[in-house]
Short mmCIF file of N, CA, C and O in Angstrom, two decimals:
data_model
loop_
_atom_site.label_atom_id
_atom_site.label_comp_id
_atom_site.label_asym_id
_atom_site.label_seq_id
_atom_site.Cartn_x
_atom_site.Cartn_y
_atom_site.Cartn_z
N GLN A 1207 -5.70 -12.13 -8.68
CA GLN A 1207 -5.79 -10.70 -8.89
C GLN A 1207 -4.85 -9.99 -7.93
O GLN A 1207 -4.76 -10.35 -6.77
N VAL A 1208 -4.17 -8.96 -8.41
CA VAL A 1208 -3.21 -8.23 -7.60
C VAL A 1208 -3.94 -7.35 -6.59
O VAL A 1208 -4.88 -6.62 -6.94
N GLN A 1209 -3.49 -7.42 -5.35
CA GLN A 1209 -4.00 -6.55 -4.31
C GLN A 1209 -2.86 -5.93 -3.54
O GLN A 1209 -1.85 -6.58 -3.27
N LEU A 1210 -3.01 -4.66 -3.18
CA LEU A 1210 -2.04 -3.95 -2.37
C LEU A 1210 -2.73 -3.52 -1.08
O LEU A 1210 -3.74 -2.82 -1.13
N VAL A 1211 -2.19 -3.93 0.05
CA VAL A 1211 -2.76 -3.63 1.35
C VAL A 1211 -1.81 -2.73 2.10
O VAL A 1211 -0.69 -3.12 2.41
N GLU A 1212 -2.27 -1.53 2.42
CA GLU A 1212 -1.46 -0.52 3.08
C GLU A 1212 -1.81 -0.42 4.55
O GLU A 1212 -2.95 -0.67 4.95
N SER A 1213 -0.83 0.00 5.34
CA SER A 1213 -1.06 0.28 6.75
C SER A 1213 0.02 1.23 7.25
O SER A 1213 1.02 1.45 6.57
N GLY A 1214 -0.18 1.78 8.43
CA GLY A 1214 0.84 2.59 9.08
C GLY A 1214 0.58 4.08 9.14
O GLY A 1214 1.34 4.80 9.79
N GLY A 1215 -0.45 4.55 8.47
CA GLY A 1215 -0.75 5.97 8.52
C GLY A 1215 -1.29 6.38 9.88
O GLY A 1215 -1.62 5.56 10.73
N GLY A 1216 -1.35 7.69 10.09
CA GLY A 1216 -1.85 8.21 11.34
C GLY A 1216 -1.54 9.68 11.49
O GLY A 1216 -1.13 10.35 10.54
N SER A 1217 -1.73 10.18 12.70
CA SER A 1217 -1.47 11.58 13.03
C SER A 1217 -0.29 11.68 13.97
O SER A 1217 -0.21 10.95 14.97
N VAL A 1218 0.63 12.59 13.64
CA VAL A 1218 1.82 12.81 14.46
C VAL A 1218 2.10 14.29 14.57
O VAL A 1218 1.61 15.10 13.79
N GLN A 1219 2.92 14.64 15.55
CA GLN A 1219 3.39 16.00 15.71
C GLN A 1219 4.58 16.26 14.80
O GLN A 1219 5.25 15.34 14.33
N VAL A 1220 4.83 17.53 14.55
CA VAL A 1220 6.01 17.92 13.78
C VAL A 1220 7.26 17.28 14.38
O VAL A 1220 7.46 17.29 15.60
N GLY A 1221 8.10 16.71 13.52
CA GLY A 1221 9.32 16.06 13.97
C GLY A 1221 9.16 14.59 14.28
O GLY A 1221 10.17 13.90 14.52
N GLY A 1222 7.95 14.08 14.26
CA GLY A 1222 7.71 12.69 14.55
C GLY A 1222 7.99 11.79 13.36
O GLY A 1222 8.39 12.23 12.29
N SER A 1223 7.74 10.49 13.56
CA SER A 1223 8.03 9.48 12.55
C SER A 1223 6.85 8.55 12.36
O SER A 1223 6.07 8.31 13.29
N LEU A 1224 6.74 8.02 11.16
CA LEU A 1224 5.79 6.98 10.83
C LEU A 1224 6.46 6.00 9.88
O LEU A 1224 7.36 6.38 9.13
N ARG A 1225 6.00 4.76 9.92
CA ARG A 1225 6.43 3.77 8.95
C ARG A 1225 5.21 3.20 8.24
O ARG A 1225 4.36 2.56 8.87
N LEU A 1226 5.13 3.42 6.94
CA LEU A 1226 4.07 2.88 6.13
C LEU A 1226 4.49 1.53 5.56
O LEU A 1226 5.66 1.31 5.27
N SER A 1227 3.54 0.63 5.41
CA SER A 1227 3.82 -0.65 4.79
C SER A 1227 2.81 -0.93 3.69
O SER A 1227 1.68 -0.45 3.72
N CYS A 1228 3.24 -1.73 2.72
CA CYS A 1228 2.38 -2.12 1.61
C CYS A 1228 2.71 -3.55 1.22
O CYS A 1228 3.82 -3.82 0.76
N ALA A 1229 1.76 -4.44 1.39
CA ALA A 1229 1.93 -5.85 1.06
C ALA A 1229 1.21 -6.16 -0.24
O ALA A 1229 0.00 -5.92 -0.35
N ALA A 1230 1.94 -6.69 -1.20
CA ALA A 1230 1.37 -7.06 -2.49
C ALA A 1230 1.09 -8.56 -2.51
O ALA A 1230 1.91 -9.37 -2.11
N SER A 1231 -0.07 -8.92 -3.02
CA SER A 1231 -0.43 -10.32 -3.19
C SER A 1231 -0.98 -10.53 -4.60
O SER A 1231 -1.40 -9.58 -5.27
N GLY A 1232 -0.97 -11.79 -5.04
CA GLY A 1232 -1.46 -12.10 -6.37
C GLY A 1232 -0.48 -11.79 -7.49
O GLY A 1232 -0.89 -11.72 -8.66
N VAL A 1233 0.79 -11.61 -7.16
CA VAL A 1233 1.81 -11.31 -8.16
C VAL A 1233 3.13 -11.97 -7.74
O VAL A 1233 3.47 -11.98 -6.55
N ASP A 1234 3.85 -12.52 -8.70
CA ASP A 1234 5.14 -13.14 -8.43
C ASP A 1234 6.23 -12.09 -8.37
O ASP A 1234 6.15 -11.04 -9.02
N ASP A 1235 7.27 -12.40 -7.62
CA ASP A 1235 8.40 -11.50 -7.49
C ASP A 1235 8.98 -11.10 -8.85
O ASP A 1235 9.33 -9.94 -9.07
N ALA A 1236 9.08 -12.07 -9.77
CA ALA A 1236 9.66 -11.82 -11.08
C ALA A 1236 8.81 -10.91 -11.95
O ALA A 1236 9.29 -10.38 -12.95
N ASP A 1237 7.55 -10.73 -11.60
CA ASP A 1237 6.64 -9.91 -12.40
C ASP A 1237 6.57 -8.46 -11.94
O ASP A 1237 5.83 -7.67 -12.53
N ILE A 1238 7.33 -8.10 -10.92
CA ILE A 1238 7.33 -6.74 -10.39
C ILE A 1238 8.53 -5.98 -10.93
O ILE A 1238 9.66 -6.42 -10.75
N TYR A 1239 8.28 -4.86 -11.58
CA TYR A 1239 9.38 -3.99 -11.97
C TYR A 1239 9.73 -3.02 -10.85
O TYR A 1239 10.90 -2.82 -10.53
N ALA A 1240 8.71 -2.40 -10.25
CA ALA A 1240 8.95 -1.44 -9.20
C ALA A 1240 7.72 -1.32 -8.31
O ALA A 1240 6.59 -1.57 -8.75
N MET A 1241 7.96 -0.93 -7.08
CA MET A 1241 6.89 -0.48 -6.21
C MET A 1241 7.25 0.92 -5.73
O MET A 1241 8.43 1.27 -5.63
N ALA A 1242 6.22 1.70 -5.45
CA ALA A 1242 6.44 3.11 -5.17
C ALA A 1242 5.37 3.65 -4.23
O ALA A 1242 4.31 3.03 -4.04
N TRP A 1243 5.67 4.80 -3.67
CA TRP A 1243 4.71 5.57 -2.89
C TRP A 1243 4.47 6.91 -3.56
O TRP A 1243 5.42 7.63 -3.91
N PHE A 1244 3.20 7.24 -3.73
CA PHE A 1244 2.77 8.54 -4.19
C PHE A 1244 1.99 9.21 -3.07
O PHE A 1244 1.43 8.53 -2.20
N ARG A 1245 1.92 10.53 -3.10
CA ARG A 1245 1.13 11.23 -2.11
C ARG A 1245 0.30 12.32 -2.77
O ARG A 1245 0.68 12.89 -3.79
N GLN A 1246 -0.84 12.61 -2.17
CA GLN A 1246 -1.76 13.59 -2.71
C GLN A 1246 -2.36 14.41 -1.58
O GLN A 1246 -3.08 13.88 -0.74
N ALA A 1247 -2.04 15.70 -1.57
CA ALA A 1247 -2.62 16.62 -0.60
C ALA A 1247 -3.96 17.11 -1.13
O ALA A 1247 -4.22 17.09 -2.34
N PRO A 1248 -4.85 17.59 -0.24
CA PRO A 1248 -6.15 18.08 -0.68
C PRO A 1248 -6.02 19.17 -1.75
O PRO A 1248 -5.26 20.12 -1.59
N GLY A 1249 -6.74 19.01 -2.85
CA GLY A 1249 -6.73 19.99 -3.92
C GLY A 1249 -5.51 19.96 -4.81
O GLY A 1249 -5.38 20.82 -5.69
N LYS A 1250 -4.63 18.99 -4.62
CA LYS A 1250 -3.42 18.91 -5.42
C LYS A 1250 -3.34 17.57 -6.14
O LYS A 1250 -4.07 16.63 -5.83
N GLY A 1251 -2.43 17.49 -7.10
CA GLY A 1251 -2.26 16.28 -7.87
C GLY A 1251 -1.47 15.21 -7.13
O GLY A 1251 -0.85 15.46 -6.10
N ARG A 1252 -1.53 14.01 -7.67
CA ARG A 1252 -0.79 12.91 -7.09
C ARG A 1252 0.69 13.02 -7.45
O ARG A 1252 1.05 13.15 -8.63
N GLN A 1253 1.55 12.97 -6.45
CA GLN A 1253 2.97 13.26 -6.60
C GLN A 1253 3.81 12.06 -6.18
O GLN A 1253 3.58 11.47 -5.12
N PHE A 1254 4.80 11.73 -6.98
CA PHE A 1254 5.75 10.67 -6.63
C PHE A 1254 6.55 11.07 -5.40
O PHE A 1254 7.11 12.16 -5.33
N ALA A 1255 6.60 10.18 -4.42
CA ALA A 1255 7.39 10.42 -3.22
C ALA A 1255 8.66 9.57 -3.18
O ALA A 1255 9.74 10.08 -2.91
N SER A 1256 8.51 8.28 -3.45
CA SER A 1256 9.65 7.37 -3.40
C SER A 1256 9.32 6.09 -4.14
O SER A 1256 8.16 5.68 -4.19
N GLY A 1257 10.34 5.45 -4.70
CA GLY A 1257 10.14 4.19 -5.39
C GLY A 1257 11.33 3.27 -5.24
O GLY A 1257 12.43 3.70 -4.88
N LEU A 1258 11.11 1.99 -5.53
CA LEU A 1258 12.14 0.97 -5.41
C LEU A 1258 12.06 0.05 -6.62
O LEU A 1258 11.02 -0.54 -6.90
N ARG A 1259 13.19 -0.05 -7.34
CA ARG A 1259 13.27 -0.98 -8.46
C ARG A 1259 13.53 -2.37 -7.92
O ARG A 1259 14.49 -2.59 -7.17
N TRP A 1260 12.69 -3.31 -8.30
CA TRP A 1260 12.66 -4.60 -7.64
C TRP A 1260 13.91 -5.45 -7.86
O TRP A 1260 14.37 -6.14 -6.95
N GLU A 1261 14.46 -5.43 -9.06
CA GLU A 1261 15.54 -6.35 -9.40
C GLU A 1261 16.82 -6.10 -8.62
O GLU A 1261 17.57 -7.04 -8.36
N ASP A 1262 17.10 -4.86 -8.24
CA ASP A 1262 18.35 -4.54 -7.58
C ASP A 1262 18.20 -3.63 -6.37
O ASP A 1262 19.19 -3.18 -5.80
N ASN A 1263 16.97 -3.34 -5.97
CA ASN A 1263 16.67 -2.50 -4.80
C ASN A 1263 17.16 -1.06 -4.95
O ASN A 1263 17.31 -0.35 -3.94
N LYS A 1264 17.38 -0.61 -6.17
CA LYS A 1264 17.74 0.79 -6.36
C LYS A 1264 16.57 1.67 -5.94
O LYS A 1264 15.41 1.38 -6.29
N THR A 1265 16.86 2.74 -5.21
CA THR A 1265 15.81 3.59 -4.66
C THR A 1265 15.79 4.96 -5.31
O THR A 1265 16.81 5.46 -5.80
N TYR A 1266 14.61 5.59 -5.29
CA TYR A 1266 14.37 6.88 -5.91
C TYR A 1266 13.55 7.72 -4.95
O TYR A 1266 12.65 7.21 -4.28
N TYR A 1267 13.86 9.03 -4.89
CA TYR A 1267 13.19 9.92 -3.95
C TYR A 1267 12.86 11.25 -4.59
O TYR A 1267 13.60 11.76 -5.44
N LEU A 1268 11.76 11.84 -4.16
CA LEU A 1268 11.47 13.23 -4.46
C LEU A 1268 12.56 14.09 -3.83
O LEU A 1268 12.83 13.98 -2.63
N ASN A 1269 13.21 14.94 -4.63
CA ASN A 1269 14.37 15.70 -4.15
C ASN A 1269 14.14 16.47 -2.86
O ASN A 1269 15.01 16.45 -1.98
N PRO A 1270 13.01 17.19 -2.70
CA PRO A 1270 12.84 17.97 -1.47
C PRO A 1270 12.76 17.16 -0.19
O PRO A 1270 12.80 17.75 0.90
N LEU A 1271 12.64 15.85 -0.28
CA LEU A 1271 12.59 15.03 0.94
C LEU A 1271 13.94 15.02 1.66
O LEU A 1271 13.99 14.79 2.87
N ASN A 1272 15.03 15.23 0.93
CA ASN A 1272 16.36 15.42 1.50
C ASN A 1272 16.75 14.35 2.53
O ASN A 1272 17.29 14.66 3.59
N GLY A 1273 16.46 13.10 2.22
CA GLY A 1273 16.89 12.01 3.07
C GLY A 1273 15.99 11.73 4.26
O GLY A 1273 16.31 10.82 5.04
N ARG A 1274 14.90 12.47 4.42
CA ARG A 1274 14.00 12.21 5.55
C ARG A 1274 13.20 10.93 5.38
O ARG A 1274 12.79 10.33 6.37
N PHE A 1275 12.98 10.52 4.13
CA PHE A 1275 12.22 9.31 3.85
C PHE A 1275 13.15 8.22 3.34
O PHE A 1275 14.10 8.50 2.59
N THR A 1276 12.88 6.99 3.72
CA THR A 1276 13.64 5.84 3.24
C THR A 1276 12.68 4.74 2.82
O THR A 1276 11.80 4.36 3.58
N ILE A 1277 12.85 4.25 1.60
CA ILE A 1277 12.05 3.14 1.12
C ILE A 1277 12.89 1.87 1.16
O ILE A 1277 14.08 1.88 0.82
N PHE A 1278 12.30 0.78 1.61
CA PHE A 1278 13.00 -0.49 1.64
C PHE A 1278 11.98 -1.61 1.56
O PHE A 1278 10.78 -1.37 1.65
N ARG A 1279 12.45 -2.82 1.39
CA ARG A 1279 11.55 -3.95 1.24
C ARG A 1279 11.96 -5.11 2.11
O ARG A 1279 13.11 -5.24 2.54
N ASP A 1280 11.00 -5.97 2.39
CA ASP A 1280 11.24 -7.25 3.05
C ASP A 1280 11.50 -8.27 1.96
O ASP A 1280 10.61 -8.57 1.16
N ASN A 1281 12.73 -8.80 1.92
CA ASN A 1281 13.10 -9.72 0.84
C ASN A 1281 12.37 -11.06 0.90
O ASN A 1281 12.37 -11.79 -0.09
N ALA A 1282 11.78 -11.39 2.02
CA ALA A 1282 11.07 -12.65 2.17
C ALA A 1282 9.64 -12.60 1.63
O ALA A 1282 8.99 -13.63 1.50
N LYS A 1283 9.17 -11.41 1.33
CA LYS A 1283 7.81 -11.26 0.83
C LYS A 1283 7.71 -10.00 -0.01
O LYS A 1283 8.59 -9.15 0.01
N ASN A 1284 6.63 -9.86 -0.74
CA ASN A 1284 6.43 -8.71 -1.61
C ASN A 1284 5.82 -7.55 -0.82
O ASN A 1284 4.66 -7.19 -1.01
N THR A 1285 6.65 -6.99 0.05
CA THR A 1285 6.22 -5.91 0.92
C THR A 1285 7.25 -4.78 0.88
O THR A 1285 8.45 -5.04 0.95
N VAL A 1286 6.77 -3.56 0.74
CA VAL A 1286 7.64 -2.39 0.81
C VAL A 1286 7.22 -1.52 1.97
O VAL A 1286 6.05 -1.51 2.39
N TYR A 1287 8.18 -0.75 2.47
CA TYR A 1287 7.96 0.14 3.59
C TYR A 1287 8.45 1.53 3.23
O TYR A 1287 9.36 1.70 2.41
N LEU A 1288 7.85 2.51 3.84
CA LEU A 1288 8.33 3.89 3.73
C LEU A 1288 8.53 4.42 5.14
O LEU A 1288 7.55 4.67 5.86
N GLN A 1289 9.79 4.56 5.54
CA GLN A 1289 10.13 5.13 6.83
C GLN A 1289 10.17 6.65 6.68
O GLN A 1289 10.95 7.17 5.88
N MET A 1290 9.34 7.34 7.43
CA MET A 1290 9.19 8.78 7.33
C MET A 1290 9.64 9.41 8.64
O MET A 1290 9.01 9.20 9.68
N ASN A 1291 10.73 10.18 8.58
CA ASN A 1291 11.31 10.80 9.78
C ASN A 1291 11.26 12.31 9.69
O ASN A 1291 11.19 12.88 8.60
N ARG A 1292 11.33 12.95 10.85
CA ARG A 1292 11.33 14.42 10.94
C ARG A 1292 10.21 15.02 10.10
O ARG A 1292 10.42 15.92 9.29
N LEU A 1293 9.02 14.52 10.35
CA LEU A 1293 7.87 14.90 9.54
C LEU A 1293 7.52 16.38 9.71
O LEU A 1293 7.68 16.95 10.80
N ARG A 1294 7.04 16.96 8.64
CA ARG A 1294 6.66 18.36 8.57
C ARG A 1294 5.20 18.49 8.17
O ARG A 1294 4.65 17.58 7.56
N PRO A 1295 4.56 19.63 8.48
CA PRO A 1295 3.16 19.80 8.08
C PRO A 1295 2.94 19.62 6.58
O PRO A 1295 1.89 19.10 6.18
N GLU A 1296 3.89 20.00 5.75
CA GLU A 1296 3.73 19.86 4.31
C GLU A 1296 3.78 18.41 3.84
O GLU A 1296 3.51 18.13 2.67
N ASP A 1297 4.12 17.48 4.73
CA ASP A 1297 4.05 16.06 4.41
C ASP A 1297 2.63 15.51 4.53
O ASP A 1297 2.39 14.35 4.15
N THR A 1298 1.72 16.30 5.08
CA THR A 1298 0.35 15.85 5.24
C THR A 1298 -0.27 15.55 3.88
O THR A 1298 -0.29 16.39 2.98
N ALA A 1299 -0.78 14.33 3.73
CA ALA A 1299 -1.33 13.89 2.45
C ALA A 1299 -1.90 12.49 2.62
O ALA A 1299 -1.66 11.82 3.63
N THR A 1300 -2.63 12.06 1.61
CA THR A 1300 -2.96 10.65 1.49
C THR A 1300 -1.84 9.98 0.71
O THR A 1300 -1.47 10.44 -0.37
N TYR A 1301 -1.30 8.91 1.27
CA TYR A 1301 -0.19 8.20 0.64
C TYR A 1301 -0.71 6.92 0.01
O TYR A 1301 -1.41 6.13 0.65
N TYR A 1302 -0.35 6.71 -1.26
CA TYR A 1302 -0.80 5.57 -2.03
C TYR A 1302 0.37 4.69 -2.42
O TYR A 1302 1.38 5.17 -2.92
N CYS A 1303 0.22 3.40 -2.21
CA CYS A 1303 1.17 2.42 -2.69
C CYS A 1303 0.82 2.06 -4.13
O CYS A 1303 -0.36 1.95 -4.49
N ALA A 1304 1.84 1.87 -4.96
CA ALA A 1304 1.63 1.53 -6.36
C ALA A 1304 2.63 0.47 -6.81
O ALA A 1304 3.75 0.41 -6.31
N LEU A 1305 2.22 -0.33 -7.79
CA LEU A 1305 3.06 -1.40 -8.33
C LEU A 1305 3.10 -1.29 -9.85
O LEU A 1305 2.05 -1.11 -10.50
N ARG A 1306 4.30 -1.38 -10.40
CA ARG A 1306 4.48 -1.37 -11.84
C ARG A 1306 4.92 -2.76 -12.29
O ARG A 1306 5.94 -3.27 -11.81
N ARG A 1307 4.17 -3.35 -13.20
CA ARG A 1307 4.49 -4.67 -13.71
C ARG A 1307 5.73 -4.64 -14.60
O ARG A 1307 6.05 -3.63 -15.22
N ALA A 1308 6.41 -5.79 -14.70
CA ALA A 1308 7.70 -5.86 -15.39
C ALA A 1308 7.60 -6.05 -16.89
O ALA A 1308 8.51 -5.65 -17.62
N LEU A 1309 6.54 -6.66 -17.38
CA LEU A 1309 6.45 -7.01 -18.79
C LEU A 1309 6.53 -5.76 -19.66
O LEU A 1309 5.71 -4.85 -19.54
N GLY A 1310 7.54 -5.75 -20.55
CA GLY A 1310 7.70 -4.65 -21.48
C GLY A 1310 8.27 -3.38 -20.90
O GLY A 1310 8.31 -2.36 -21.59
N ILE A 1311 8.72 -3.41 -19.66
CA ILE A 1311 9.23 -2.23 -18.97
C ILE A 1311 10.74 -2.35 -18.78
O ILE A 1311 11.23 -3.39 -18.31
N ASP A 1312 11.48 -1.29 -19.12
CA ASP A 1312 12.93 -1.32 -18.97
C ASP A 1312 13.50 -0.07 -18.32
O ASP A 1312 14.72 0.12 -18.32
N SER A 1313 12.65 0.78 -17.74
CA SER A 1313 13.14 1.99 -17.10
C SER A 1313 12.21 2.41 -15.97
O SER A 1313 11.00 2.11 -16.00
N MET A 1314 12.76 3.11 -15.00
CA MET A 1314 11.98 3.60 -13.88
C MET A 1314 11.13 4.79 -14.30
O MET A 1314 11.50 5.56 -15.20
N SER A 1315 9.99 4.95 -13.64
CA SER A 1315 9.11 6.08 -13.92
C SER A 1315 8.58 6.66 -12.62
O SER A 1315 8.32 5.94 -11.66
N THR A 1316 8.41 7.99 -12.62
CA THR A 1316 7.76 8.68 -11.51
C THR A 1316 6.35 9.13 -11.87
O THR A 1316 5.72 9.85 -11.09
N ALA A 1317 5.85 8.72 -13.01
CA ALA A 1317 4.53 9.11 -13.49
C ALA A 1317 3.47 8.13 -13.00
O ALA A 1317 3.57 6.93 -13.24
N ALA A 1318 2.44 8.65 -12.36
CA ALA A 1318 1.41 7.79 -11.79
C ALA A 1318 0.74 6.91 -12.84
O ALA A 1318 0.39 5.76 -12.55
N GLU A 1319 0.57 7.44 -14.05
CA GLU A 1319 -0.13 6.69 -15.08
C GLU A 1319 0.64 5.47 -15.56
O GLU A 1319 0.06 4.61 -16.25
N GLU A 1320 1.92 5.36 -15.22
CA GLU A 1320 2.72 4.22 -15.62
C GLU A 1320 2.62 3.04 -14.64
O GLU A 1320 3.17 1.97 -14.92
N TYR A 1321 1.93 3.23 -13.55
CA TYR A 1321 1.78 2.16 -12.56
C TYR A 1321 0.45 1.44 -12.74
O TYR A 1321 -0.57 2.06 -13.07
N ASP A 1322 0.47 0.14 -12.54
CA ASP A 1322 -0.64 -0.72 -12.93
C ASP A 1322 -1.62 -1.04 -11.80
O ASP A 1322 -2.79 -1.32 -12.08
N HIS A 1323 -1.16 -1.01 -10.57
CA HIS A 1323 -2.00 -1.38 -9.44
C HIS A 1323 -1.79 -0.41 -8.29
O HIS A 1323 -0.67 0.07 -8.06
N TRP A 1324 -2.87 -0.16 -7.57
CA TRP A 1324 -2.86 0.83 -6.51
C TRP A 1324 -3.55 0.33 -5.25
O TRP A 1324 -4.52 -0.42 -5.32
N GLY A 1325 -3.02 0.77 -4.11
CA GLY A 1325 -3.71 0.56 -2.86
C GLY A 1325 -4.80 1.61 -2.65
O GLY A 1325 -4.99 2.52 -3.46
N GLN A 1326 -5.52 1.48 -1.55
CA GLN A 1326 -6.63 2.37 -1.26
C GLN A 1326 -6.18 3.71 -0.68
O GLN A 1326 -6.97 4.66 -0.65
N GLY A 1327 -4.95 3.80 -0.22
CA GLY A 1327 -4.44 5.02 0.37
C GLY A 1327 -4.51 4.99 1.88
O GLY A 1327 -5.41 4.40 2.47
N THR A 1328 -3.54 5.64 2.51
CA THR A 1328 -3.52 5.77 3.96
C THR A 1328 -3.18 7.22 4.31
O THR A 1328 -2.29 7.82 3.72
N GLN A 1329 -3.92 7.77 5.26
CA GLN A 1329 -3.79 9.18 5.58
C GLN A 1329 -2.64 9.43 6.54
O GLN A 1329 -2.50 8.73 7.56
N VAL A 1330 -1.83 10.43 6.23
CA VAL A 1330 -0.78 10.92 7.11
C VAL A 1330 -1.06 12.38 7.42
O VAL A 1330 -1.18 13.20 6.51
N THR A 1331 -1.18 12.70 8.69
CA THR A 1331 -1.44 14.06 9.13
C THR A 1331 -0.36 14.49 10.11
O THR A 1331 -0.13 13.82 11.12
N VAL A 1332 0.30 15.60 9.80
CA VAL A 1332 1.37 16.13 10.65
C VAL A 1332 0.90 17.47 11.20
O VAL A 1332 0.66 18.42 10.45
N SER A 1333 0.78 17.56 12.50
CA SER A 1333 0.24 18.74 13.17
C SER A 1333 1.36 19.62 13.70
O SER A 1333 2.33 19.12 14.29
N SER A 1334 1.21 20.93 13.51
CA SER A 1334 2.18 21.89 14.02
C SER A 1334 1.75 22.51 15.33
O SER A 1334 2.54 23.14 16.02
#
């Protein structure tokens, strides 16, 4: 069974940095189309933050992030990271790792409903 284990959340001051990690187990490398990070602030919907297409490491970002976030993976294992720099109060949210399976998929998606597996979420709080 596929499991996603997240870590790295916490509380930081404005301008600080965090690195989130998500380790996937129970799935082969060839069966992954993409892994992604979504975030959800209190009272708001779940929003795509960043994603990585597995076959070629092509990356995708929410436009307003303007290069502050970087998604990358450890090629030796099914783990993705989200490096978050120059954090702002509006980045405060619960961040969820998600995995999209490869079977029948031929394009990237930013829609939460298109992802098949989810982590439990990790809280990021940025204080001003």
